PDB file of N, CA and C in Angstrom:
ATOM      1  N   UNK A  19     -34.702 -26.186 131.956  1.00 48.00           N
ATOM      2  CA  UNK A  19     -33.308 -26.048 131.601  1.00 48.00           C
ATOM      3  C   UNK A  19     -32.770 -27.404 131.178  1.00 48.00           C
ATOM      4  N   UNK A  20     -32.080 -27.455 130.060  1.00 57.00           N
ATOM      5  CA  UNK A  20     -31.490 -28.701 129.585  1.00 57.00           C
ATOM      6  C   UNK A  20     -30.173 -28.943 130.301  1.00 57.00           C
ATOM      7  N   UNK A  21     -29.938 -30.172 130.659  1.00 53.00           N
ATOM      8  CA  UNK A  21     -28.700 -30.541 131.333  1.00 53.00           C
ATOM      9  C   UNK A  21     -27.771 -31.244 130.366  1.00 53.00           C
ATOM     10  N   UNK A  22     -26.488 -31.030 130.536  1.00 59.00           N
ATOM     11  CA  UNK A  22     -25.494 -31.715 129.723  1.00 59.00           C
ATOM     12  C   UNK A  22     -25.128 -33.019 130.404  1.00 59.00           C
ATOM     13  N   UNK A  23     -24.991 -34.054 129.624  1.00 61.00           N
ATOM     14  CA  UNK A  23     -24.676 -35.368 130.147  1.00 61.00           C
ATOM     15  C   UNK A  23     -23.350 -35.838 129.554  1.00 61.00           C
ATOM     16  N   UNK A  24     -22.258 -35.745 130.329  1.00 63.00           N
ATOM     17  CA  UNK A  24     -20.983 -36.262 129.806  1.00 63.00           C
ATOM     18  C   UNK A  24     -21.106 -37.759 129.567  1.00 63.00           C
ATOM     19  N   UNK A  25     -20.520 -38.219 128.510  1.00 72.00           N
ATOM     20  CA  UNK A  25     -20.557 -39.634 128.168  1.00 72.00           C
ATOM     21  C   UNK A  25     -19.385 -40.366 128.802  1.00 72.00           C
ATOM     22  N   UNK A  26     -19.422 -41.668 128.742  1.00 71.00           N
ATOM     23  CA  UNK A  26     -18.364 -42.504 129.303  1.00 71.00           C
ATOM     24  C   UNK A  26     -16.977 -42.027 128.865  1.00 71.00           C
ATOM     25  N   UNK A  27     -16.110 -41.841 129.836  1.00 75.00           N
ATOM     26  CA  UNK A  27     -14.743 -41.423 129.516  1.00 75.00           C
ATOM     27  C   UNK A  27     -13.962 -42.517 128.815  1.00 75.00           C
ATOM     28  N   UNK A  28     -14.408 -43.749 128.960  1.00 78.00           N
ATOM     29  CA  UNK A  28     -13.753 -44.851 128.272  1.00 78.00           C
ATOM     30  C   UNK A  28     -14.096 -44.836 126.788  1.00 78.00           C
ATOM     31  N   UNK A  29     -15.394 -44.688 126.481  1.00 81.00           N
ATOM     32  CA  UNK A  29     -15.844 -44.709 125.086  1.00 81.00           C
ATOM     33  C   UNK A  29     -15.672 -43.357 124.385  1.00 81.00           C
ATOM     34  N   UNK A  30     -15.831 -42.274 125.144  1.00 89.00           N
ATOM     35  CA  UNK A  30     -15.778 -40.920 124.584  1.00 89.00           C
ATOM     36  C   UNK A  30     -14.886 -40.039 125.454  1.00 89.00           C
ATOM     37  N   UNK A  31     -13.573 -40.283 125.435  1.00 93.00           N
ATOM     38  CA  UNK A  31     -12.669 -39.528 126.298  1.00 93.00           C
ATOM     39  C   UNK A  31     -12.573 -38.053 125.895  1.00 93.00           C
ATOM     40  N   UNK A  32     -12.266 -37.220 126.870  1.00 94.00           N
ATOM     41  CA  UNK A  32     -11.955 -35.818 126.571  1.00 94.00           C
ATOM     42  C   UNK A  32     -10.655 -35.786 125.782  1.00 94.00           C
ATOM     43  N   UNK A  33     -10.526 -34.793 124.926  1.00 96.00           N
ATOM     44  CA  UNK A  33      -9.304 -34.647 124.134  1.00 96.00           C
ATOM     45  C   UNK A  33      -8.807 -33.216 124.265  1.00 96.00           C
ATOM     46  N   UNK A  34      -7.512 -33.079 124.357  1.00 97.00           N
ATOM     47  CA  UNK A  34      -6.867 -31.773 124.433  1.00 97.00           C
ATOM     48  C   UNK A  34      -5.888 -31.685 123.274  1.00 97.00           C
ATOM     49  N   UNK A  35      -5.977 -30.593 122.507  1.00 97.00           N
ATOM     50  CA  UNK A  35      -5.053 -30.413 121.384  1.00 97.00           C
ATOM     51  C   UNK A  35      -4.538 -28.986 121.366  1.00 97.00           C
ATOM     52  N   UNK A  36      -3.398 -28.815 120.756  1.00 98.00           N
ATOM     53  CA  UNK A  36      -2.862 -27.471 120.551  1.00 98.00           C
ATOM     54  C   UNK A  36      -3.044 -27.079 119.088  1.00 98.00           C
ATOM     55  N   UNK A  37      -3.073 -25.769 118.871  1.00 98.00           N
ATOM     56  CA  UNK A  37      -3.209 -25.236 117.518  1.00 98.00           C
ATOM     57  C   UNK A  37      -2.378 -23.973 117.409  1.00 98.00           C
ATOM     58  N   UNK A  38      -2.036 -23.607 116.214  1.00 98.00           N
ATOM     59  CA  UNK A  38      -1.288 -22.374 115.915  1.00 98.00           C
ATOM     60  C   UNK A  38      -1.920 -21.811 114.648  1.00 98.00           C
ATOM     61  N   UNK A  39      -1.099 -21.234 113.764  1.00 97.00           N
ATOM     62  CA  UNK A  39      -1.567 -20.823 112.447  1.00 97.00           C
ATOM     63  C   UNK A  39      -1.828 -22.027 111.570  1.00 97.00           C
ATOM     64  N   UNK A  40      -1.448 -23.201 112.065  1.00 97.00           N
ATOM     65  CA  UNK A  40      -1.763 -24.479 111.432  1.00 97.00           C
ATOM     66  C   UNK A  40      -2.819 -25.152 112.301  1.00 97.00           C
ATOM     67  N   UNK A  41      -3.871 -25.646 111.693  1.00 98.00           N
ATOM     68  CA  UNK A  41      -4.959 -26.264 112.452  1.00 98.00           C
ATOM     69  C   UNK A  41      -4.489 -27.495 113.202  1.00 98.00           C
ATOM     70  N   UNK A  42      -4.996 -27.632 114.420  1.00 98.00           N
ATOM     71  CA  UNK A  42      -4.825 -28.852 115.201  1.00 98.00           C
ATOM     72  C   UNK A  42      -6.112 -29.643 115.116  1.00 98.00           C
ATOM     73  N   UNK A  43      -6.032 -30.954 115.209  1.00 98.00           N
ATOM     74  CA  UNK A  43      -7.234 -31.798 115.172  1.00 98.00           C
ATOM     75  C   UNK A  43      -7.172 -32.817 116.299  1.00 98.00           C
ATOM     76  N   UNK A  44      -8.343 -33.102 116.875  1.00 96.00           N
ATOM     77  CA  UNK A  44      -8.411 -34.145 117.889  1.00 96.00           C
ATOM     78  C   UNK A  44      -8.330 -35.497 117.198  1.00 96.00           C
ATOM     79  N   UNK A  45      -8.129 -36.518 117.981  1.00 93.00           N
ATOM     80  CA  UNK A  45      -8.372 -37.856 117.461  1.00 93.00           C
ATOM     81  C   UNK A  45      -9.868 -37.960 117.219  1.00 93.00           C
ATOM     82  N   UNK A  46     -10.319 -39.052 116.659  1.00 95.00           N
ATOM     83  CA  UNK A  46     -11.749 -39.177 116.338  1.00 95.00           C
ATOM     84  C   UNK A  46     -12.513 -39.866 117.465  1.00 95.00           C
ATOM     85  N   UNK A  47     -13.822 -39.596 117.463  1.00 94.00           N
ATOM     86  CA  UNK A  47     -14.767 -40.299 118.317  1.00 94.00           C
ATOM     87  C   UNK A  47     -15.750 -41.018 117.403  1.00 94.00           C
ATOM     88  N   UNK A  48     -16.308 -42.149 117.846  1.00 93.00           N
ATOM     89  CA  UNK A  48     -17.312 -42.823 117.019  1.00 93.00           C
ATOM     90  C   UNK A  48     -18.614 -42.024 116.999  1.00 93.00           C
ATOM     91  N   UNK A  49     -19.431 -42.249 115.997  1.00 91.00           N
ATOM     92  CA  UNK A  49     -20.744 -41.605 115.910  1.00 91.00           C
ATOM     93  C   UNK A  49     -21.551 -41.965 117.156  1.00 91.00           C
ATOM     94  N   UNK A  50     -22.456 -41.087 117.550  1.00 89.00           N
ATOM     95  CA  UNK A  50     -23.319 -41.378 118.698  1.00 89.00           C
ATOM     96  C   UNK A  50     -23.634 -40.173 119.559  1.00 89.00           C
ATOM     97  N   UNK A  51     -22.618 -39.402 119.995  1.00 92.00           N
ATOM     98  CA  UNK A  51     -22.922 -38.262 120.851  1.00 92.00           C
ATOM     99  C   UNK A  51     -23.742 -37.197 120.116  1.00 92.00           C
ATOM    100  N   UNK A  52     -24.597 -36.526 120.890  1.00 91.00           N
ATOM    101  CA  UNK A  52     -25.394 -35.433 120.332  1.00 91.00           C
ATOM    102  C   UNK A  52     -24.562 -34.159 120.183  1.00 91.00           C
ATOM    103  N   UNK A  53     -23.564 -34.005 121.027  1.00 93.00           N
ATOM    104  CA  UNK A  53     -22.801 -32.765 120.999  1.00 93.00           C
ATOM    105  C   UNK A  53     -21.421 -32.918 121.598  1.00 93.00           C
ATOM    106  N   UNK A  54     -20.741 -31.782 121.660  1.00 95.00           N
ATOM    107  CA  UNK A  54     -19.406 -31.730 122.237  1.00 95.00           C
ATOM    108  C   UNK A  54     -19.246 -30.350 122.896  1.00 95.00           C
ATOM    109  N   UNK A  55     -18.694 -30.345 124.100  1.00 95.00           N
ATOM    110  CA  UNK A  55     -18.367 -29.079 124.762  1.00 95.00           C
ATOM    111  C   UNK A  55     -16.924 -28.754 124.401  1.00 95.00           C
ATOM    112  N   UNK A  56     -16.710 -27.509 123.938  1.00 97.00           N
ATOM    113  CA  UNK A  56     -15.383 -27.062 123.523  1.00 97.00           C
ATOM    114  C   UNK A  56     -15.050 -25.785 124.263  1.00 97.00           C
ATOM    115  N   UNK A  57     -13.828 -25.711 124.800  1.00 96.00           N
ATOM    116  CA  UNK A  57     -13.334 -24.433 125.277  1.00 96.00           C
ATOM    117  C   UNK A  57     -11.853 -24.332 125.025  1.00 96.00           C
ATOM    118  N   UNK A  58     -11.386 -23.088 124.978  1.00 98.00           N
ATOM    119  CA  UNK A  58     -10.017 -22.816 124.567  1.00 98.00           C
ATOM    120  C   UNK A  58      -9.392 -21.781 125.486  1.00 98.00           C
ATOM    121  N   UNK A  59      -8.062 -21.768 125.534  1.00 98.00           N
ATOM    122  CA  UNK A  59      -7.380 -20.738 126.330  1.00 98.00           C
ATOM    123  C   UNK A  59      -7.050 -19.497 125.496  1.00 98.00           C
ATOM    124  N   UNK A  60      -7.382 -19.534 124.201  1.00 98.00           N
ATOM    125  CA  UNK A  60      -7.195 -18.379 123.303  1.00 98.00           C
ATOM    126  C   UNK A  60      -8.385 -18.327 122.342  1.00 98.00           C
ATOM    127  N   UNK A  61      -8.640 -17.164 121.772  1.00 98.00           N
ATOM    128  CA  UNK A  61      -9.667 -17.083 120.725  1.00 98.00           C
ATOM    129  C   UNK A  61      -9.229 -17.954 119.556  1.00 98.00           C
ATOM    130  N   UNK A  62     -10.174 -18.717 119.008  1.00 98.00           N
ATOM    131  CA  UNK A  62      -9.836 -19.583 117.880  1.00 98.00           C
ATOM    132  C   UNK A  62     -11.062 -19.815 117.016  1.00 98.00           C
ATOM    133  N   UNK A  63     -10.832 -20.407 115.859  1.00 98.00           N
ATOM    134  CA  UNK A  63     -11.895 -20.848 114.968  1.00 98.00           C
ATOM    135  C   UNK A  63     -11.973 -22.357 115.098  1.00 98.00           C
ATOM    136  N   UNK A  64     -13.198 -22.903 115.129  1.00 98.00           N
ATOM    137  CA  UNK A  64     -13.325 -24.357 115.226  1.00 98.00           C
ATOM    138  C   UNK A  64     -14.271 -24.886 114.163  1.00 98.00           C
ATOM    139  N   UNK A  65     -14.098 -26.169 113.889  1.00 98.00           N
ATOM    140  CA  UNK A  65     -15.017 -26.900 113.031  1.00 98.00           C
ATOM    141  C   UNK A  65     -15.172 -28.294 113.613  1.00 98.00           C
ATOM    142  N   UNK A  66     -16.390 -28.821 113.534  1.00 97.00           N
ATOM    143  CA  UNK A  66     -16.719 -30.125 114.099  1.00 97.00           C
ATOM    144  C   UNK A  66     -17.359 -30.976 113.010  1.00 97.00           C
ATOM    145  N   UNK A  67     -16.903 -32.211 112.864  1.00 96.00           N
ATOM    146  CA  UNK A  67     -17.511 -33.116 111.893  1.00 96.00           C
ATOM    147  C   UNK A  67     -16.554 -34.196 111.440  1.00 96.00           C
ATOM    148  N   UNK A  68     -16.944 -34.890 110.402  1.00 96.00           N
ATOM    149  CA  UNK A  68     -16.149 -35.992 109.856  1.00 96.00           C
ATOM    150  C   UNK A  68     -15.014 -35.429 109.007  1.00 96.00           C
ATOM    151  N   UNK A  69     -13.781 -35.744 109.359  1.00 96.00           N
ATOM    152  CA  UNK A  69     -12.616 -35.375 108.559  1.00 96.00           C
ATOM    153  C   UNK A  69     -12.397 -33.877 108.386  1.00 96.00           C
ATOM    154  N   UNK A  70     -12.863 -33.051 109.321  1.00 97.00           N
ATOM    155  CA  UNK A  70     -12.775 -31.598 109.174  1.00 97.00           C
ATOM    156  C   UNK A  70     -11.400 -31.046 109.541  1.00 97.00           C
ATOM    157  N   UNK A  71     -11.077 -29.881 108.961  1.00 98.00           N
ATOM    158  CA  UNK A  71      -9.891 -29.100 109.320  1.00 98.00           C
ATOM    159  C   UNK A  71     -10.331 -27.643 109.382  1.00 98.00           C
ATOM    160  N   UNK A  72     -10.125 -26.998 110.522  1.00 98.00           N
ATOM    161  CA  UNK A  72     -10.550 -25.616 110.720  1.00 98.00           C
ATOM    162  C   UNK A  72      -9.778 -24.649 109.831  1.00 98.00           C
ATOM    163  N   UNK A  73     -10.473 -23.582 109.419  1.00 98.00           N
ATOM    164  CA  UNK A  73      -9.877 -22.469 108.687  1.00 98.00           C
ATOM    165  C   UNK A  73     -10.396 -21.186 109.333  1.00 98.00           C
ATOM    166  N   UNK A  74      -9.917 -20.055 108.872  1.00 97.00           N
ATOM    167  CA  UNK A  74     -10.375 -18.777 109.418  1.00 97.00           C
ATOM    168  C   UNK A  74     -11.796 -18.431 108.959  1.00 97.00           C
ATOM    169  N   UNK A  75     -12.408 -19.255 108.140  1.00 98.00           N
ATOM    170  CA  UNK A  75     -13.800 -19.065 107.737  1.00 98.00           C
ATOM    171  C   UNK A  75     -14.761 -19.842 108.645  1.00 98.00           C
ATOM    172  N   UNK A  76     -14.219 -20.575 109.622  1.00 97.00           N
ATOM    173  CA  UNK A  76     -15.040 -21.402 110.514  1.00 97.00           C
ATOM    174  C   UNK A  76     -15.592 -20.577 111.681  1.00 97.00           C
ATOM    175  N   UNK A  77     -16.264 -21.242 112.605  1.00 97.00           N
ATOM    176  CA  UNK A  77     -16.900 -20.595 113.752  1.00 97.00           C
ATOM    177  C   UNK A  77     -15.869 -20.107 114.760  1.00 97.00           C
ATOM    178  N   UNK A  78     -15.866 -18.795 115.085  1.00 98.00           N
ATOM    179  CA  UNK A  78     -14.940 -18.298 116.094  1.00 98.00           C
ATOM    180  C   UNK A  78     -15.512 -18.502 117.496  1.00 98.00           C
ATOM    181  N   UNK A  79     -14.639 -18.806 118.452  1.00 97.00           N
ATOM    182  CA  UNK A  79     -15.063 -18.886 119.854  1.00 97.00           C
ATOM    183  C   UNK A  79     -14.116 -18.048 120.705  1.00 97.00           C
ATOM    184  N   UNK A  80     -14.643 -17.465 121.796  1.00 98.00           N
ATOM    185  CA  UNK A  80     -13.811 -16.672 122.689  1.00 98.00           C
ATOM    186  C   UNK A  80     -13.062 -17.586 123.654  1.00 98.00           C
ATOM    187  N   UNK A  81     -12.017 -17.070 124.287  1.00 98.00           N
ATOM    188  CA  UNK A  81     -11.277 -17.893 125.253  1.00 98.00           C
ATOM    189  C   UNK A  81     -12.047 -18.070 126.562  1.00 98.00           C
ATOM    190  N   UNK A  82     -11.727 -19.153 127.264  1.00 97.00           N
ATOM    191  CA  UNK A  82     -12.217 -19.435 128.616  1.00 97.00           C
ATOM    192  C   UNK A  82     -13.738 -19.463 128.723  1.00 97.00           C
ATOM    193  N   UNK A  83     -14.407 -19.921 127.657  1.00 96.00           N
ATOM    194  CA  UNK A  83     -15.863 -19.984 127.631  1.00 96.00           C
ATOM    195  C   UNK A  83     -16.293 -21.354 127.116  1.00 96.00           C
ATOM    196  N   UNK A  84     -16.701 -22.269 128.005  1.00 96.00           N
ATOM    197  CA  UNK A  84     -17.170 -23.576 127.525  1.00 96.00           C
ATOM    198  C   UNK A  84     -18.424 -23.393 126.672  1.00 96.00           C
ATOM    199  N   UNK A  85     -18.408 -23.948 125.465  1.00 96.00           N
ATOM    200  CA  UNK A  85     -19.524 -23.799 124.533  1.00 96.00           C
ATOM    201  C   UNK A  85     -19.938 -25.186 124.044  1.00 96.00           C
ATOM    202  N   UNK A  86     -21.233 -25.541 124.236  1.00 95.00           N
ATOM    203  CA  UNK A  86     -21.712 -26.814 123.687  1.00 95.00           C
ATOM    204  C   UNK A  86     -22.089 -26.639 122.213  1.00 95.00           C
ATOM    205  N   UNK A  87     -21.647 -27.556 121.388  1.00 95.00           N
ATOM    206  CA  UNK A  87     -21.973 -27.572 119.965  1.00 95.00           C
ATOM    207  C   UNK A  87     -22.647 -28.890 119.633  1.00 95.00           C
ATOM    208  N   UNK A  88     -23.585 -28.844 118.712  1.00 94.00           N
ATOM    209  CA  UNK A  88     -24.204 -30.058 118.211  1.00 94.00           C
ATOM    210  C   UNK A  88     -23.219 -30.730 117.255  1.00 94.00           C
ATOM    211  N   UNK A  89     -23.127 -32.049 117.349  1.00 93.00           N
ATOM    212  CA  UNK A  89     -22.314 -32.792 116.382  1.00 93.00           C
ATOM    213  C   UNK A  89     -23.149 -32.912 115.117  1.00 93.00           C
ATOM    214  N   UNK A  90     -22.651 -32.417 113.979  1.00 91.00           N
ATOM    215  CA  UNK A  90     -23.437 -32.474 112.742  1.00 91.00           C
ATOM    216  C   UNK A  90     -23.744 -33.911 112.328  1.00 91.00           C
ATOM    217  N   UNK A  91     -24.931 -34.091 111.764  1.00 88.00           N
ATOM    218  CA  UNK A  91     -25.279 -35.407 111.218  1.00 88.00           C
ATOM    219  C   UNK A  91     -24.316 -35.708 110.075  1.00 88.00           C
ATOM    220  N   UNK A  92     -23.871 -36.904 110.012  1.00 84.00           N
ATOM    221  CA  UNK A  92     -22.935 -37.286 108.951  1.00 84.00           C
ATOM    222  C   UNK A  92     -23.284 -38.655 108.426  1.00 84.00           C
ATOM    223  N   UNK A  93     -22.278 -39.355 108.003  1.00 90.00           N
ATOM    224  CA  UNK A  93     -22.477 -40.681 107.422  1.00 90.00           C
ATOM    225  C   UNK A  93     -22.430 -41.783 108.473  1.00 90.00           C
ATOM    226  N   UNK A  94     -22.124 -41.410 109.716  1.00 91.00           N
ATOM    227  CA  UNK A  94     -21.931 -42.413 110.763  1.00 91.00           C
ATOM    228  C   UNK A  94     -20.462 -42.723 110.964  1.00 91.00           C
ATOM    229  N   UNK A  95     -19.608 -42.062 110.186  1.00 94.00           N
ATOM    230  CA  UNK A  95     -18.159 -42.243 110.322  1.00 94.00           C
ATOM    231  C   UNK A  95     -17.678 -41.511 111.576  1.00 94.00           C
ATOM    232  N   UNK A  96     -16.484 -41.832 112.068  1.00 95.00           N
ATOM    233  CA  UNK A  96     -15.926 -41.108 113.204  1.00 95.00           C
ATOM    234  C   UNK A  96     -15.823 -39.605 112.898  1.00 95.00           C
ATOM    235  N   UNK A  97     -15.922 -38.800 113.931  1.00 96.00           N
ATOM    236  CA  UNK A  97     -15.891 -37.345 113.796  1.00 96.00           C
ATOM    237  C   UNK A  97     -14.815 -36.774 114.711  1.00 96.00           C
ATOM    238  N   UNK A  98     -14.490 -35.496 114.502  1.00 97.00           N
ATOM    239  CA  UNK A  98     -13.442 -34.854 115.288  1.00 97.00           C
ATOM    240  C   UNK A  98     -13.705 -33.352 115.398  1.00 97.00           C
ATOM    241  N   UNK A  99     -12.865 -32.685 116.184  1.00 98.00           N
ATOM    242  CA  UNK A  99     -12.885 -31.230 116.326  1.00 98.00           C
ATOM    243  C   UNK A  99     -11.539 -30.709 115.827  1.00 98.00           C
ATOM    244  N   UNK A 100     -11.574 -29.594 115.119  1.00 98.00           N
ATOM    245  CA  UNK A 100     -10.354 -28.954 114.634  1.00 98.00           C
ATOM    246  C   UNK A 100     -10.384 -27.488 115.038  1.00 98.00           C
ATOM    247  N   UNK A 101      -9.215 -26.919 115.339  1.00 98.00           N
ATOM    248  CA  UNK A 101      -9.115 -25.505 115.730  1.00 98.00           C
ATOM    249  C   UNK A 101      -7.893 -24.870 115.089  1.00 98.00           C
ATOM    250  N   UNK A 102      -8.005 -23.560 114.821  1.00 98.00           N
ATOM    251  CA  UNK A 102      -6.896 -22.767 114.304  1.00 98.00           C
ATOM    252  C   UNK A 102      -6.963 -21.401 114.982  1.00 98.00           C
ATOM    253  N   UNK A 103      -5.828 -20.785 115.190  1.00 98.00           N
ATOM    254  CA  UNK A 103      -5.766 -19.533 115.940  1.00 98.00           C
ATOM    255  C   UNK A 103      -6.449 -18.370 115.237  1.00 98.00           C
ATOM    256  N   UNK A 104      -6.939 -17.411 116.044  1.00 98.00           N
ATOM    257  CA  UNK A 104      -7.360 -16.116 115.524  1.00 98.00           C
ATOM    258  C   UNK A 104      -6.115 -15.250 115.405  1.00 98.00           C
ATOM    259  N   UNK A 105      -5.362 -15.112 116.526  1.00 97.00           N
ATOM    260  CA  UNK A 105      -4.113 -14.340 116.463  1.00 97.00           C
ATOM    261  C   UNK A 105      -2.984 -14.965 117.273  1.00 97.00           C
ATOM    262  N   UNK A 106      -3.322 -15.851 118.215  1.00 97.00           N
ATOM    263  CA  UNK A 106      -2.324 -16.489 119.070  1.00 97.00           C
ATOM    264  C   UNK A 106      -2.651 -17.973 119.192  1.00 97.00           C
ATOM    265  N   UNK A 107      -1.640 -18.821 119.094  1.00 98.00           N
ATOM    266  CA  UNK A 107      -1.840 -20.252 119.264  1.00 98.00           C
ATOM    267  C   UNK A 107      -2.323 -20.569 120.664  1.00 98.00           C
ATOM    268  N   UNK A 108      -2.942 -21.720 120.825  1.00 98.00           N
ATOM    269  CA  UNK A 108      -3.449 -22.105 122.135  1.00 98.00           C
ATOM    270  C   UNK A 108      -3.783 -23.577 122.208  1.00 98.00           C
ATOM    271  N   UNK A 109      -4.643 -23.885 123.175  1.00 98.00           N
ATOM    272  CA  UNK A 109      -5.051 -25.250 123.451  1.00 98.00           C
ATOM    273  C   UNK A 109      -6.563 -25.296 123.584  1.00 98.00           C
ATOM    274  N   UNK A 110      -7.195 -26.320 122.990  1.00 97.00           N
ATOM    275  CA  UNK A 110      -8.626 -26.522 123.208  1.00 97.00           C
ATOM    276  C   UNK A 110      -8.843 -27.833 123.936  1.00 97.00           C
ATOM    277  N   UNK A 111      -9.927 -27.871 124.708  1.00 97.00           N
ATOM    278  CA  UNK A 111     -10.380 -29.040 125.434  1.00 97.00           C
ATOM    279  C   UNK A 111     -11.734 -29.409 124.854  1.00 97.00           C
ATOM    280  N   UNK A 112     -11.964 -30.683 124.534  1.00 97.00           N
ATOM    281  CA  UNK A 112     -13.200 -31.115 123.906  1.00 97.00           C
ATOM    282  C   UNK A 112     -13.725 -32.356 124.634  1.00 97.00           C
ATOM    283  N   UNK A 113     -15.032 -32.357 124.976  1.00 95.00           N
ATOM    284  CA  UNK A 113     -15.645 -33.511 125.649  1.00 95.00           C
ATOM    285  C   UNK A 113     -17.013 -33.793 125.032  1.00 95.00           C
ATOM    286  N   UNK A 114     -17.210 -34.976 124.420  1.00 94.00           N
ATOM    287  CA  UNK A 114     -18.512 -35.346 123.877  1.00 94.00           C
ATOM    288  C   UNK A 114     -19.574 -35.388 124.990  1.00 94.00           C
ATOM    289  N   UNK A 115     -20.800 -35.002 124.628  1.00 91.00           N
ATOM    290  CA  UNK A 115     -21.916 -34.949 125.593  1.00 91.00           C
ATOM    291  C   UNK A 115     -23.205 -35.376 124.903  1.00 91.00           C
ATOM    292  N   UNK A 116     -24.200 -35.668 125.719  1.00 88.00           N
ATOM    293  CA  UNK A 116     -25.576 -35.782 125.275  1.00 88.00           C
ATOM    294  C   UNK A 116     -26.374 -34.759 126.057  1.00 88.00           C
ATOM    295  N   UNK A 117     -27.515 -34.354 125.539  1.00 77.00           N
ATOM    296  CA  UNK A 117     -28.354 -33.370 126.218  1.00 77.00           C
ATOM    297  C   UNK A 117     -29.550 -34.114 126.790  1.00 77.00           C
ATOM    298  N   UNK A 118     -29.796 -33.917 128.083  1.00 67.00           N
ATOM    299  CA  UNK A 118     -30.915 -34.583 128.749  1.00 67.00           C
ATOM    300  C   UNK A 118     -32.022 -33.601 128.959  1.00 67.00           C
TER     301      UNK A 118
END
């Protein structure tokens, strides 16, 4: 079984954002983490990567279910998480991780 390894809260702090019919975006994290755990209090669509903004064509996630996602390979620029509602606005929690 693979274990999740939360990274330093100083270098890779957890971020909480709200979203509605307009996408919300976290602040950025520097390149480095292998993944990010995301969970929401409402069903939403999310996108993860450099300069992303979620749309209804993105990955849907159910509420109250922590889901680990791989951070896509990019240019090495800072990356972020974006979310937009399925039908009701809400809040997402995001924490960068590595897999051990």
